[in-house]
Coordinates of C-alpha atoms in Angstrom, one line a residue:
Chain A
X1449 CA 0.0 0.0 0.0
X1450 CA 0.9 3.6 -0.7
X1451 CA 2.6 4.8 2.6
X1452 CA -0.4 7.3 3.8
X1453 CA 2.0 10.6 4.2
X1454 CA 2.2 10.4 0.0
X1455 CA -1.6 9.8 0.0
X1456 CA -3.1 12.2 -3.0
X1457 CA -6.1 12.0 -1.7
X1458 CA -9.5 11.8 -3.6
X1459 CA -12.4 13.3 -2.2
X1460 CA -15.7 11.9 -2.4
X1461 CA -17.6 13.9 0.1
X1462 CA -20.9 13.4 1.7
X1463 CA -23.0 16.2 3.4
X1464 CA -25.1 15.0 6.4
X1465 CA -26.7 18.0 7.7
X1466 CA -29.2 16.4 10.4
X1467 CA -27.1 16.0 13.1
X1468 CA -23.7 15.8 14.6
X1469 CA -21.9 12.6 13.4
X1470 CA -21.2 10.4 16.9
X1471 CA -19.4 7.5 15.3
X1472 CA -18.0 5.8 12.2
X1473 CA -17.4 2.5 11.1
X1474 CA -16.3 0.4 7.9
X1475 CA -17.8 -3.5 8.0
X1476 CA -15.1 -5.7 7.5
X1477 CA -14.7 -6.0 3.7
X1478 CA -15.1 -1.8 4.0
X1479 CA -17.9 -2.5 1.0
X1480 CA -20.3 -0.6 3.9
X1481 CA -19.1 2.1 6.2
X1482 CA -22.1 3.1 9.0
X1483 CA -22.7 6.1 10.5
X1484 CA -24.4 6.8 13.4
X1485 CA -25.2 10.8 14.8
X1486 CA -26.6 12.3 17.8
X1487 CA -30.5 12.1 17.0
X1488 CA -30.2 8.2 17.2
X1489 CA -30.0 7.6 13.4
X1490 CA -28.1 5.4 11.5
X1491 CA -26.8 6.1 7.8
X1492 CA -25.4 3.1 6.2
X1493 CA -23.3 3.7 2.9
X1494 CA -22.0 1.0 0.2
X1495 CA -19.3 1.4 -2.2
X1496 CA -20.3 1.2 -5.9
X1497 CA -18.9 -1.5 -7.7
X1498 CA -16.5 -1.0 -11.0
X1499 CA -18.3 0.3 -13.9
X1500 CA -16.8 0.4 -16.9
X1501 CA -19.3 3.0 -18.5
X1502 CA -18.8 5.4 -15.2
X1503 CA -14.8 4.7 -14.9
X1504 CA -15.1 7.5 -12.1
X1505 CA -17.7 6.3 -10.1
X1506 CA -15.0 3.5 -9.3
X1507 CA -15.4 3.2 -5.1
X1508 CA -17.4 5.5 -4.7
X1509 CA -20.1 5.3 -1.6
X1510 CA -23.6 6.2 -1.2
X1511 CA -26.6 6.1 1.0
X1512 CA -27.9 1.9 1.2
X1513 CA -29.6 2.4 4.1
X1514 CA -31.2 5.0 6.8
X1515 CA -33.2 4.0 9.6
X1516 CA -33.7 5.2 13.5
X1517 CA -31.8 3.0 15.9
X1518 CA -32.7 4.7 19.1
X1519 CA -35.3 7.0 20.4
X1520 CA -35.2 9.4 23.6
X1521 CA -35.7 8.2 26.8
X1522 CA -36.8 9.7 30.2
X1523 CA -35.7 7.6 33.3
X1524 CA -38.7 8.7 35.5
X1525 CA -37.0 7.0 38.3
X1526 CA -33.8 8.4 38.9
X1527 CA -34.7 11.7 36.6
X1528 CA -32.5 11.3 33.9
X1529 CA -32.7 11.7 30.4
X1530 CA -31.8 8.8 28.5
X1531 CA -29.8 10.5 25.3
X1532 CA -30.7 8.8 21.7
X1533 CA -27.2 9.7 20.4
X1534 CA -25.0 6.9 18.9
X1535 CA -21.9 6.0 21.0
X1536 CA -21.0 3.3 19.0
X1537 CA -21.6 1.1 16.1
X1538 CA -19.8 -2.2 15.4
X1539 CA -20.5 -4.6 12.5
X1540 CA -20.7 -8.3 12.9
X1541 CA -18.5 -10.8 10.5
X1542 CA -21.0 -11.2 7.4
X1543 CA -22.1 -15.1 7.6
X1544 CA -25.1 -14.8 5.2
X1545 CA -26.5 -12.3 2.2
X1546 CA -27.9 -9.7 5.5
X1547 CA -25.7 -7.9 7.0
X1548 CA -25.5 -7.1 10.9
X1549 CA -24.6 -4.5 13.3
X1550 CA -24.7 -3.3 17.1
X1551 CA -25.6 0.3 17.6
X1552 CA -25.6 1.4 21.3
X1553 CA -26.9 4.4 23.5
X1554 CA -26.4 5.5 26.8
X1555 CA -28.1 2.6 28.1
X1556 CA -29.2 0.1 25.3
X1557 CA -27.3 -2.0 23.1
X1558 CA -29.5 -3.2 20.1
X1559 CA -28.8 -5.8 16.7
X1560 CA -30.0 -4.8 14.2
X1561 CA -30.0 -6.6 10.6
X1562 CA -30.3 -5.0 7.5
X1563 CA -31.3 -7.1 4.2
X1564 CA -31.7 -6.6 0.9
X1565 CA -35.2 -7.2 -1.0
X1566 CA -35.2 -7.1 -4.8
X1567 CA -37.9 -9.7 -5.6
X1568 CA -41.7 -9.3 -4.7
X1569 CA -44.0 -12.3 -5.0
X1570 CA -46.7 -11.8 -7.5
X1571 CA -49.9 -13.4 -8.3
X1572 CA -51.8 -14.6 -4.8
X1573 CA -55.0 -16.2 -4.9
X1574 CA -56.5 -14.1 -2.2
X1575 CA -55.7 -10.6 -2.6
X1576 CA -55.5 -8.5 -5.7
X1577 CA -51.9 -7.0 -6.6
X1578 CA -52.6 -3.8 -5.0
X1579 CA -53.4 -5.4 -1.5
X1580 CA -57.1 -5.6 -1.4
X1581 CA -58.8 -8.9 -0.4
X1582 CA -60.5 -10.8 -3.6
X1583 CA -63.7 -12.5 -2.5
X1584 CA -62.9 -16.0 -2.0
X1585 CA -66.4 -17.1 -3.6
X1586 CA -65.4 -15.8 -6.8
X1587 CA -62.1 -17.5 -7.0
X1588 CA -62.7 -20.1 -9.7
X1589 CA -58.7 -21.4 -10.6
X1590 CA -55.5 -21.6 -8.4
X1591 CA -52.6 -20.1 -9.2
X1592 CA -49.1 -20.6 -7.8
X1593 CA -47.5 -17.3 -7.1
X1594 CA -43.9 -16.3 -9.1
X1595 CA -41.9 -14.3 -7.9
X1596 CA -40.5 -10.6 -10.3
X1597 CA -37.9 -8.4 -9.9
X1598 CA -38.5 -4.9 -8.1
X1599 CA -36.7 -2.5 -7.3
X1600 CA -34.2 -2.4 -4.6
X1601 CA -35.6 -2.0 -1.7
X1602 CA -33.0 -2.4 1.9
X1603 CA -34.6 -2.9 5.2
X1604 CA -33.4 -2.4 8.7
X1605 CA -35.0 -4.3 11.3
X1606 CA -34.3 -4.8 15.2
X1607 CA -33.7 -8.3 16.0
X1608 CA -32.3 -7.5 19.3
X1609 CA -32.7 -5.6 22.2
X1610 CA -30.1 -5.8 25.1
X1611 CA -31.4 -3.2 27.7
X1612 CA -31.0 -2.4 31.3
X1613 CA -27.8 -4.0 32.0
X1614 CA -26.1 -0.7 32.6
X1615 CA -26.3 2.0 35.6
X1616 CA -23.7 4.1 34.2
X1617 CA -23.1 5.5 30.4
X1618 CA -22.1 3.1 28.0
X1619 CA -18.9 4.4 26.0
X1620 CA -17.5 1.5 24.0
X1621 CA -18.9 -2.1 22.7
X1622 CA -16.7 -4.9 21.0
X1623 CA -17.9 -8.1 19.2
X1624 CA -15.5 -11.3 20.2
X1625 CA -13.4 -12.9 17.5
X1626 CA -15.6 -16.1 18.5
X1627 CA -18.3 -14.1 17.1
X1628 CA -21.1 -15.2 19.5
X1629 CA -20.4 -12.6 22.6
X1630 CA -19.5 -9.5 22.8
X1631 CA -18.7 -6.8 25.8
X1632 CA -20.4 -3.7 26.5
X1633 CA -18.5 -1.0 29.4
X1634 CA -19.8 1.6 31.1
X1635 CA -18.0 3.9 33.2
X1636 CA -17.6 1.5 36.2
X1637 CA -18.6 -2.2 34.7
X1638 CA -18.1 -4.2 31.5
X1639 CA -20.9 -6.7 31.2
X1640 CA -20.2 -10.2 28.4
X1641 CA -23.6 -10.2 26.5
X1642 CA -23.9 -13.5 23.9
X1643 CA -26.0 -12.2 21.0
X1644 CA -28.6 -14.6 21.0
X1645 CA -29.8 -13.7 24.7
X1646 CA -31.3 -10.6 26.0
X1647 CA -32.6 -11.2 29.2
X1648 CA -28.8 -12.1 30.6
X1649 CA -25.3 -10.7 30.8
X1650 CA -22.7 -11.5 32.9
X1651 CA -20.5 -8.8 35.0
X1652 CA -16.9 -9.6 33.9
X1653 CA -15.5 -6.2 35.7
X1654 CA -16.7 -4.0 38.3
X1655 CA -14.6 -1.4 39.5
X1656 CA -17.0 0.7 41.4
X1657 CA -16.0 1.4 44.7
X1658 CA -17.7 0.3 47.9
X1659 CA -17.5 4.1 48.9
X1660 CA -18.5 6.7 45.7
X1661 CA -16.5 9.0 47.8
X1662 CA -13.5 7.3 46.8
X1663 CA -14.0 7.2 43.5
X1664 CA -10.8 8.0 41.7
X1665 CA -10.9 6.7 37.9
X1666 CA -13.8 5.2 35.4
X1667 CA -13.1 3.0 32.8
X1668 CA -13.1 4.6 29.2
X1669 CA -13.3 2.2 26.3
X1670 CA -12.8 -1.6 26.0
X1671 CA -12.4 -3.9 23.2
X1672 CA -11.9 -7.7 22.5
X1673 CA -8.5 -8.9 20.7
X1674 CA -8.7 -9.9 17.5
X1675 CA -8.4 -13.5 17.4
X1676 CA -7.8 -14.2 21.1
X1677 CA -11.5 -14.3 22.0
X1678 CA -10.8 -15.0 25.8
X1679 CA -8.7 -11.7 25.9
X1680 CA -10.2 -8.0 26.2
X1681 CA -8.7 -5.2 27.4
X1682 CA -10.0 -2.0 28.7
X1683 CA -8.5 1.5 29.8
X1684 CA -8.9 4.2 32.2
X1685 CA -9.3 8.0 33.1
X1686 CA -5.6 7.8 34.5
X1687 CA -4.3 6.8 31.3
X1688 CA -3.9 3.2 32.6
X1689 CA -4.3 -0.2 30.4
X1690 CA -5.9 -3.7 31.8
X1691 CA -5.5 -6.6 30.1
X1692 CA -8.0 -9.2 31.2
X1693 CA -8.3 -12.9 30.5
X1694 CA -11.5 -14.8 30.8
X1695 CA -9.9 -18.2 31.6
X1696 CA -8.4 -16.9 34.3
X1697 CA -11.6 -15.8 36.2
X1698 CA -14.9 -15.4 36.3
X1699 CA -14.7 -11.9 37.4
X1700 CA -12.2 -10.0 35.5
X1701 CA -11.2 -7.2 38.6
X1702 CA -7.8 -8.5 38.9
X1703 CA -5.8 -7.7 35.3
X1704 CA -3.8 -9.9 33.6
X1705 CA -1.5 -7.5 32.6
X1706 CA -1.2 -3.3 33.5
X1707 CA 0.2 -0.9 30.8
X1708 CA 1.1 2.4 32.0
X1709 CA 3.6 4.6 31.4
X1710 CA 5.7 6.1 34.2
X1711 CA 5.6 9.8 34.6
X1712 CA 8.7 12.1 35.9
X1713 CA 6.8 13.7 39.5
X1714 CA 8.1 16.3 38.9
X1715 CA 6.8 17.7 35.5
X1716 CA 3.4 17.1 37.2
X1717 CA 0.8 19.5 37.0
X1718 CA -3.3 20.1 38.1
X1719 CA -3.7 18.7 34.1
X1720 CA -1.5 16.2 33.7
X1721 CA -4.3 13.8 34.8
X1722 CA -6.4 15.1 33.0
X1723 CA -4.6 15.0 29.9
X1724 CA -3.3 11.3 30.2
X1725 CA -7.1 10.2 29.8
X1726 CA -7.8 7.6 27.3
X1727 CA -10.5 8.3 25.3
X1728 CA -9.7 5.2 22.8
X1729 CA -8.0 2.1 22.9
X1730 CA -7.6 0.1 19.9
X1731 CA -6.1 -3.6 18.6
X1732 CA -4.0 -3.5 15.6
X1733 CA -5.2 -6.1 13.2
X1734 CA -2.2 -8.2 14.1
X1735 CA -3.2 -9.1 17.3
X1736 CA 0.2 -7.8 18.4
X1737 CA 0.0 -4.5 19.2
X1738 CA -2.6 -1.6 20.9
X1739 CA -2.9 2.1 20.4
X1740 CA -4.5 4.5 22.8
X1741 CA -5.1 8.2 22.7
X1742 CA -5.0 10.7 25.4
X1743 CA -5.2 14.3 24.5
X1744 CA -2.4 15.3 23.4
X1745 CA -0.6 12.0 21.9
X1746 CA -1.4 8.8 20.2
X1747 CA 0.8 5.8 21.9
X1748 CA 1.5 2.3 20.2
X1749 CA 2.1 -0.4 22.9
X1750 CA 3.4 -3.7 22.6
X1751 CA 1.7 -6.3 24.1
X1752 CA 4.4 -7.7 25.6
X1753 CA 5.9 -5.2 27.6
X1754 CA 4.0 -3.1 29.9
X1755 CA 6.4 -0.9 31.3
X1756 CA 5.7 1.6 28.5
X1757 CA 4.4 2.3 24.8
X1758 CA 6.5 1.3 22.4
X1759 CA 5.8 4.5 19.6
X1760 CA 4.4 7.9 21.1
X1761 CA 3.2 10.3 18.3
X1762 CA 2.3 14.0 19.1
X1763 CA -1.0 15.0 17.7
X1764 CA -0.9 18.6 18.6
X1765 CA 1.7 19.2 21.6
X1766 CA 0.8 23.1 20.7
X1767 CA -1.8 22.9 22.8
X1768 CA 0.1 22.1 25.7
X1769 CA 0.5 25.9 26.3
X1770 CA -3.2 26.2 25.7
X1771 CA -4.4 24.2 28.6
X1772 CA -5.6 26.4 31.1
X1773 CA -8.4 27.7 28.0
X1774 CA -9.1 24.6 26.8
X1775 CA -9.9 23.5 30.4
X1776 CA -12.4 26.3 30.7
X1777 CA -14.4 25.8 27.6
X1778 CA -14.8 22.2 28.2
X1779 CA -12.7 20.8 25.2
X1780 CA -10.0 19.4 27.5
X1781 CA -12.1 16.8 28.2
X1782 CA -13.0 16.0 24.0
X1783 CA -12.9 12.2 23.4
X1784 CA -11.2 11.6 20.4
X1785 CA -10.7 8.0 18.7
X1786 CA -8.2 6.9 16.6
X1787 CA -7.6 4.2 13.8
X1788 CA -5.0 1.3 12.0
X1789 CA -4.8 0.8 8.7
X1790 CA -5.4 -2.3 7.2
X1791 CA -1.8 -3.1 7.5
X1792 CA -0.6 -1.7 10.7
X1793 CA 2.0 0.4 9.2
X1794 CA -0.2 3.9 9.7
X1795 CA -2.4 5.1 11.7
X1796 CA -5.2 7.9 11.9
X1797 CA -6.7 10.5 14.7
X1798 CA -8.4 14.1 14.9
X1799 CA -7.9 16.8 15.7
X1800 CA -9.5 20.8 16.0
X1801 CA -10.2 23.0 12.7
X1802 CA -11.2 20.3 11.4
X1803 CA -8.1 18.7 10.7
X1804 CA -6.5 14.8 11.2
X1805 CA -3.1 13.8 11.9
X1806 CA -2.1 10.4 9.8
X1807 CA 1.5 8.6 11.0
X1808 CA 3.6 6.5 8.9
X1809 CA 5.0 3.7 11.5
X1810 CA 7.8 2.5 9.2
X1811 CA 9.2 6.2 7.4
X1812 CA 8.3 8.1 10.9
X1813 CA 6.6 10.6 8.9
X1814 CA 3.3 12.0 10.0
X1815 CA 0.9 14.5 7.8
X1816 CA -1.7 17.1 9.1
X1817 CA -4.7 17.2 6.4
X1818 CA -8.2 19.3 6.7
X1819 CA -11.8 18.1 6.0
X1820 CA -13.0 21.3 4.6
X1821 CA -15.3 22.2 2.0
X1822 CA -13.0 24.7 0.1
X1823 CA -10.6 22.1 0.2
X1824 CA -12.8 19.0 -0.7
X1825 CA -13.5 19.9 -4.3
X1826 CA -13.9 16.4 -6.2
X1827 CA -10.6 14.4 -7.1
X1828 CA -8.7 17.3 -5.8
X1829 CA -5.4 16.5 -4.1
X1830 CA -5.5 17.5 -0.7
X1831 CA -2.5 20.0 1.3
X1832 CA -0.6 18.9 3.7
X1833 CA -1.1 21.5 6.6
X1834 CA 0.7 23.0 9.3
X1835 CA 0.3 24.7 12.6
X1836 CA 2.7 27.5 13.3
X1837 CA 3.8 27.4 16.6
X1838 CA 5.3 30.8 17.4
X1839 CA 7.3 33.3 16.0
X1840 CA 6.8 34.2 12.5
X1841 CA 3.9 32.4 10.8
X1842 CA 4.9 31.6 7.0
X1843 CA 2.4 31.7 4.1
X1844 CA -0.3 28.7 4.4
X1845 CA 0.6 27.8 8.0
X1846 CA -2.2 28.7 10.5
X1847 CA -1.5 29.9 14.2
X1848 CA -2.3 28.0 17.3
X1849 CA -4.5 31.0 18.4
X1850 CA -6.8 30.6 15.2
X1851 CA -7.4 27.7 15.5
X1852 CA -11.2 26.5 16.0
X1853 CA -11.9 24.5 18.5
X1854 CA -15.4 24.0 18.1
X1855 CA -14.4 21.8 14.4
X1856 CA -13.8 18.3 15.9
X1857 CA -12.7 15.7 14.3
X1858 CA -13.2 12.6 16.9
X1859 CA -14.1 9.8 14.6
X1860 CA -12.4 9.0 12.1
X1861 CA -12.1 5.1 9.8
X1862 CA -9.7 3.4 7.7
X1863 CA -11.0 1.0 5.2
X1864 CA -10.0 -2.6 6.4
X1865 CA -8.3 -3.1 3.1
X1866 CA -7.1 -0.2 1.1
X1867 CA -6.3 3.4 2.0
X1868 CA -9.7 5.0 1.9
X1869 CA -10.8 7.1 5.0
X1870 CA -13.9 8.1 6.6
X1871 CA -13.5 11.4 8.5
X1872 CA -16.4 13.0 10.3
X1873 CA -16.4 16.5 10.9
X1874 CA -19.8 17.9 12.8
X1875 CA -22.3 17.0 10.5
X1876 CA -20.0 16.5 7.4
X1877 CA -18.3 13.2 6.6
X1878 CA -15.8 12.9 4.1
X1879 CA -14.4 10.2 2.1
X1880 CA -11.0 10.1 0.7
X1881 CA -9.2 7.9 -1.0
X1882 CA -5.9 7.5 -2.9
X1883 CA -5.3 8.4 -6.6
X1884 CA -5.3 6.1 -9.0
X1885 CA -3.0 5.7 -11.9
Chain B
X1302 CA -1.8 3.4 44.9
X1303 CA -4.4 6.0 44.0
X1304 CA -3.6 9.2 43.2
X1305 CA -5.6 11.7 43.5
X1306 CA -6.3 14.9 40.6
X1307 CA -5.8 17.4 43.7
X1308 CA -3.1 20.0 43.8
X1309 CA -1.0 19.5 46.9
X1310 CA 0.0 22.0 48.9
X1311 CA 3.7 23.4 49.2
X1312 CA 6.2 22.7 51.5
X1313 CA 4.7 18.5 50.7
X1314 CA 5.5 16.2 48.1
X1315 CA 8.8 15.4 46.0
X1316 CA 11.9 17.0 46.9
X1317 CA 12.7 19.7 45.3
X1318 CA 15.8 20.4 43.1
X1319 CA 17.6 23.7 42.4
X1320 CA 16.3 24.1 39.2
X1321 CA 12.9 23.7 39.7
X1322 CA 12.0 26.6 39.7
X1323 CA 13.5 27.2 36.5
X1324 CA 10.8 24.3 35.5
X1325 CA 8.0 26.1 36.8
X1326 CA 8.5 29.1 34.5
X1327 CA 9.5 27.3 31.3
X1328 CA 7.4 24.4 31.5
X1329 CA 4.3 25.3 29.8
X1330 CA 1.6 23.0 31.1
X1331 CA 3.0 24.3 34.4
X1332 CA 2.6 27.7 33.2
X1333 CA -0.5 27.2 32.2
X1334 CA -1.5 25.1 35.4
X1335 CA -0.3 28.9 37.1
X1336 CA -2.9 30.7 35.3
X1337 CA -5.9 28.5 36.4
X1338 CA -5.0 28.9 39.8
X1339 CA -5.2 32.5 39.6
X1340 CA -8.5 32.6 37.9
X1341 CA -9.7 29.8 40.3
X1342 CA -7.7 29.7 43.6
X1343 CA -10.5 27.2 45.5
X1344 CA -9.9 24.8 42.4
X1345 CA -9.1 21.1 43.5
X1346 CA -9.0 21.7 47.5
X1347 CA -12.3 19.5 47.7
X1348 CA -11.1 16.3 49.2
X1349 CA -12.7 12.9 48.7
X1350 CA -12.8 12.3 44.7
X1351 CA -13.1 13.7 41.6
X1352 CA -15.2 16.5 40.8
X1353 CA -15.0 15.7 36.7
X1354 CA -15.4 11.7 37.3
X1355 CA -18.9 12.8 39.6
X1356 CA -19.8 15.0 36.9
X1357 CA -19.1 12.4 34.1
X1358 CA -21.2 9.7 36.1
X1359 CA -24.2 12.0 36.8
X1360 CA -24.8 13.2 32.9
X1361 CA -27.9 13.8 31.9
X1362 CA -29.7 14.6 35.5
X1363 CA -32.8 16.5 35.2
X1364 CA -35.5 16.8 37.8
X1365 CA -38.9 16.1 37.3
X1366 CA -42.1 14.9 39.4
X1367 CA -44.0 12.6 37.1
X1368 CA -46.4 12.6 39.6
X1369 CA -47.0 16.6 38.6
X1370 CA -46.4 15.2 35.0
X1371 CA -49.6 12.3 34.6
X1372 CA -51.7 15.1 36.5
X1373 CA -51.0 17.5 34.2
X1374 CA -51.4 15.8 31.3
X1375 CA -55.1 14.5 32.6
X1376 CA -56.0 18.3 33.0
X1377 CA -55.0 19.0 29.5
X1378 CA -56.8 16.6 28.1
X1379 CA -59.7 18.7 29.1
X1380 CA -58.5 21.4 28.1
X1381 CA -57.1 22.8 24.9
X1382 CA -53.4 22.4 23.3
X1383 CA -51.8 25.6 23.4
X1384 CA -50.9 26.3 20.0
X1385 CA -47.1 27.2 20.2
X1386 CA -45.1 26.2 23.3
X1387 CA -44.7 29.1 25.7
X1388 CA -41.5 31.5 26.0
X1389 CA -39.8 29.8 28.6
X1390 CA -39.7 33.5 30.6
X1391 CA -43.6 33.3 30.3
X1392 CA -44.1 29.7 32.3
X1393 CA -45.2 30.7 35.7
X1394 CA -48.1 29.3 37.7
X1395 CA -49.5 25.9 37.5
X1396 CA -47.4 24.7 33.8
X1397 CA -45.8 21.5 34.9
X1398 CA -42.5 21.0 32.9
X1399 CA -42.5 18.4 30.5
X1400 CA -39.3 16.5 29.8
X1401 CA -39.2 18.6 26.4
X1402 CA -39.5 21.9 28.6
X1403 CA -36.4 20.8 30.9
X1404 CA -33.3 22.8 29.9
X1405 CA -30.8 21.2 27.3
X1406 CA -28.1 22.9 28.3
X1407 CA -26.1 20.6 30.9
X1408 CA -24.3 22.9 33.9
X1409 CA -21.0 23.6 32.6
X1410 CA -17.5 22.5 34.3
X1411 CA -16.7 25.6 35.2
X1412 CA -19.5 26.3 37.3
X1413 CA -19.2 23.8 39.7
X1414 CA -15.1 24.3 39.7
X1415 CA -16.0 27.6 41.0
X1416 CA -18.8 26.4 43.5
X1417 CA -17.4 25.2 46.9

């Protein structure tokens, strides 16, 4: 694959002006790439496939599928409102011609399977084609229905509905590798759900304390490992790593393994907490590594040693003299995800004005590109940018203190397979892709 | 071993070298961390947790008597829909909020850093 930091990038963009975009994901042969925003609704998109009379069109995505996943709630009990935005969607491994996914709330985790219709049955013996009854007196023949071609027509239906199993907020949900279970965390508790049964999930980790008084970190996002389905891990508000195994215990409280990196006391400040929050946590497709994101940096860890990462990549250490701001408008505490390629060699995050950082694992090279309008036009290359730090700021670079903060770019997705992107931006989510020859 | 997000106070804590006070001044984040304790000098003496982790675990907490709620809604149905909801600075007397009436707007950070 192209290495991503010479990625001429193609630009296929959608507009989605509902609502705020609250998550991305490709399915696993990245022919469908789901969207899910922040008035419960879930866009599904699928990638055209070659045409020789529209050579352009190659890879190119559009809407397959739009339906409402989740609906507003009101918790009368404990007064709270139950919030219908999208925290996650992940796709299930495709085992027949439907396709599957879990979409998750706050509070409720549901499966829902999407399906394709293109035939229509026609001739019944006991209604007309338009839907009204014929009366049965006056049916002299039998006739056995055939069935015609219609038009396409893609349905989303709930098959599943996995509810009230969490007290606190539900921020991440992974399928297993074994693909019959899968975890769902909340702040304090990760709970093993097996997709055929909604009346039952099983508590793996609970790290709530006895006393609320002494609560001193939540957990922040957990996932499953790739192929190792009896291995999760799941990290925390202190910027700490678990590593749990299943066979080990029932209840996962003890980890198998801790990641975190030490910290020099003395550069410690009132943010550096703060800052070392994980807000994503990631397997690379190997198996063999993890990523995590804090706020300021993107760290690759090797599974096997747990004394510290083994890459660190600076997203925007600009910022770092920008803290005491960003604290009091709130965006100190953005959650932003990050992504592998299909290869492990690069991977993807977000950042403000709208731009994304990409790293090159192998070259060390790292490129900051914006998902803009004016710089979206169609099968337009996009420019590199850059943030200019102090001193004098050179033609095309753009200073720290014009930067917008309220352009986030949180989700982001790499196609499983080649080097096309999903990046959301508000209510904007781009596509690009690389140039072909 | 817990550590806490809570500033502690001087004269405590790792020994200090000559040149850290040379670190205080170049060291942005601790520059920064400077600033906010001059806008905010009661931030992070609460003891016993986290103020962000409590807020984090309490989103989305309005309050609301649906027992004012089910008895509101039987009077209206007597009575007639107003046509356009009220101005918000209008709703006095007996209008029981509705969970579409309760503010969107969640308290900010900064508000309860400053409270207490």
């Amino acid at each position: 694959m192209t290495p991503p930091t010479n990625t001429v990038c193609n630009c296929f963009c959608i507009l989605l002006t509902a609502d705020i975009i609250s998550t991305v994901e490709f399915n696993y042969s990245g022919d469908l790439l789901a969207t899910g925003d922040k008035g419960g609704r879930v866009v599904i998109f699928q990638r055209e496939q070659e045409n020789k009379t529209r050579p352009h069109s190659r890879g190119e995505y559009n809407v397959y599928s739009t339906f409402q996943s989740h609906e507003p709630e009101f918790d009368y009990l404990k007064s709270l409102e139950i919030e219908e935005k999208i925290n996650k969607i992940r796709w299930l491994p495709q085992q027949n011609a439907a396709h599957f996914l879990l979409s998750t709330n706050d509070k409720t985790i549901k499966l829902w399977k999407i399906s394709e219709r293109d035939k229509r049955a026609e001739g019944y013996n006991l209604k007309d084609e338009d839907g009204r009854l014929r009366d049965p007196f006056r049916i002299t023949a039998l006739r056995v229905p055939i069935l015609k071609p219609m038009d396409l027509m893609v349905e989303a239906s709930p098959r599943r509905i996995f509810a009230n199993a969490h007290t606190y907020h539900i921020n991440s949900i992974s399928v297993n590798s074994d693909h019959e279970t899968y975890l769902s965390a909340d702040d304090l508790r990760i709970n093993l759900w097996h997709l055929e049964i909604t009346d039952r999930s099983f508590n793996i980790v609970d790290i709530k304390p006895a006393n609320m008084e002494e609560l001193t970190e939540v957990i922040t996002a957990a996932e499953f490992h790739p192929h190792q389905c009896n291995v999760f891990v799941y990290s925390s508000s202190k910027g700490t790593i678990r590593l749990c195994d299943m066979r080990s215990s029932a209840l996962c409280d003890r980890h198998s393994k801790f990641f975190e990196e030490p910290e020099d006391p003395s550069s410690r400040s009132f943010f550096s907490e703060i800052i070392s929050s994980i807000s994503d946590v990631k397997f690379s497709h190997s198996g063999r590594y993890m990523m995590t994101r804090d706020y300021l940096s993107v760290k690759v860890w090797d599974l096997n040693m747990e004394s510290r990462p083994v890459e660190t990549h600076q997203v925007h250490e600009y910022l770092r003299s920008k803290l005491c701001s960003l604290y009091e408008n709130d965006c100190i505490f953005d959650k932003f995800e990050c992504c592998w390629n299909g290869s492990d060699s690069a991977i993807m995050t977000g950042s403000y004005n709208n731009f994304f950082r990409m790293f090159d694992r192998n070259s060390r090279r790292d490129v900051t590109l914006e998902a803009s309008r004016e710089n979206s036009k169609p099968r337009a290359s996009l420019k590199p940018r850059k943030v200019c730090t102090g001193g004098k700021r050179k033609k095309d670079e753009i200073s720290v203190d014009s930067l917008d903060f309220n352009k986030k770019i949180l989700h982001t997705a790499w196609h499983p397979l080649e080097n096309i992107i999903a990046v959301a931006a508000t209510n904007n989510l781009y596509i690009f892709q690389d140039k072909i020859n | 071993m817990h550590r806490l997000p809570l500033l502690m106070p001087a004269g405590k804590g790792s020994a200090r070298r000559p040149s850290e006070m040379e670190d205080k001044v170049t060291s942005p984040e601790k520059a920064e961390e400077a600033k906010l304790k001059a806008r905010y000098p009661h931030l992070g003496q609460k003891p016993g947790g986290s103020d962000f982790l409590r807020k984090r675990l309490q989103k989305g907490q309005k309050y609301f008597d649906s027992g004012d709620y089910n008895m509101a809604k039987a009077k209206m149905k007597n009575k007639q829909l107003p046509a356009a909801t009220p101005d918000k600075a209008e709703v006095t007397g007996d209008h029981i909020p509705t969970p579409q009436d309760l503010p969107q707007r969640k308290p900010s950070l900064v508000t309860s850093k400053l409270a207490g």
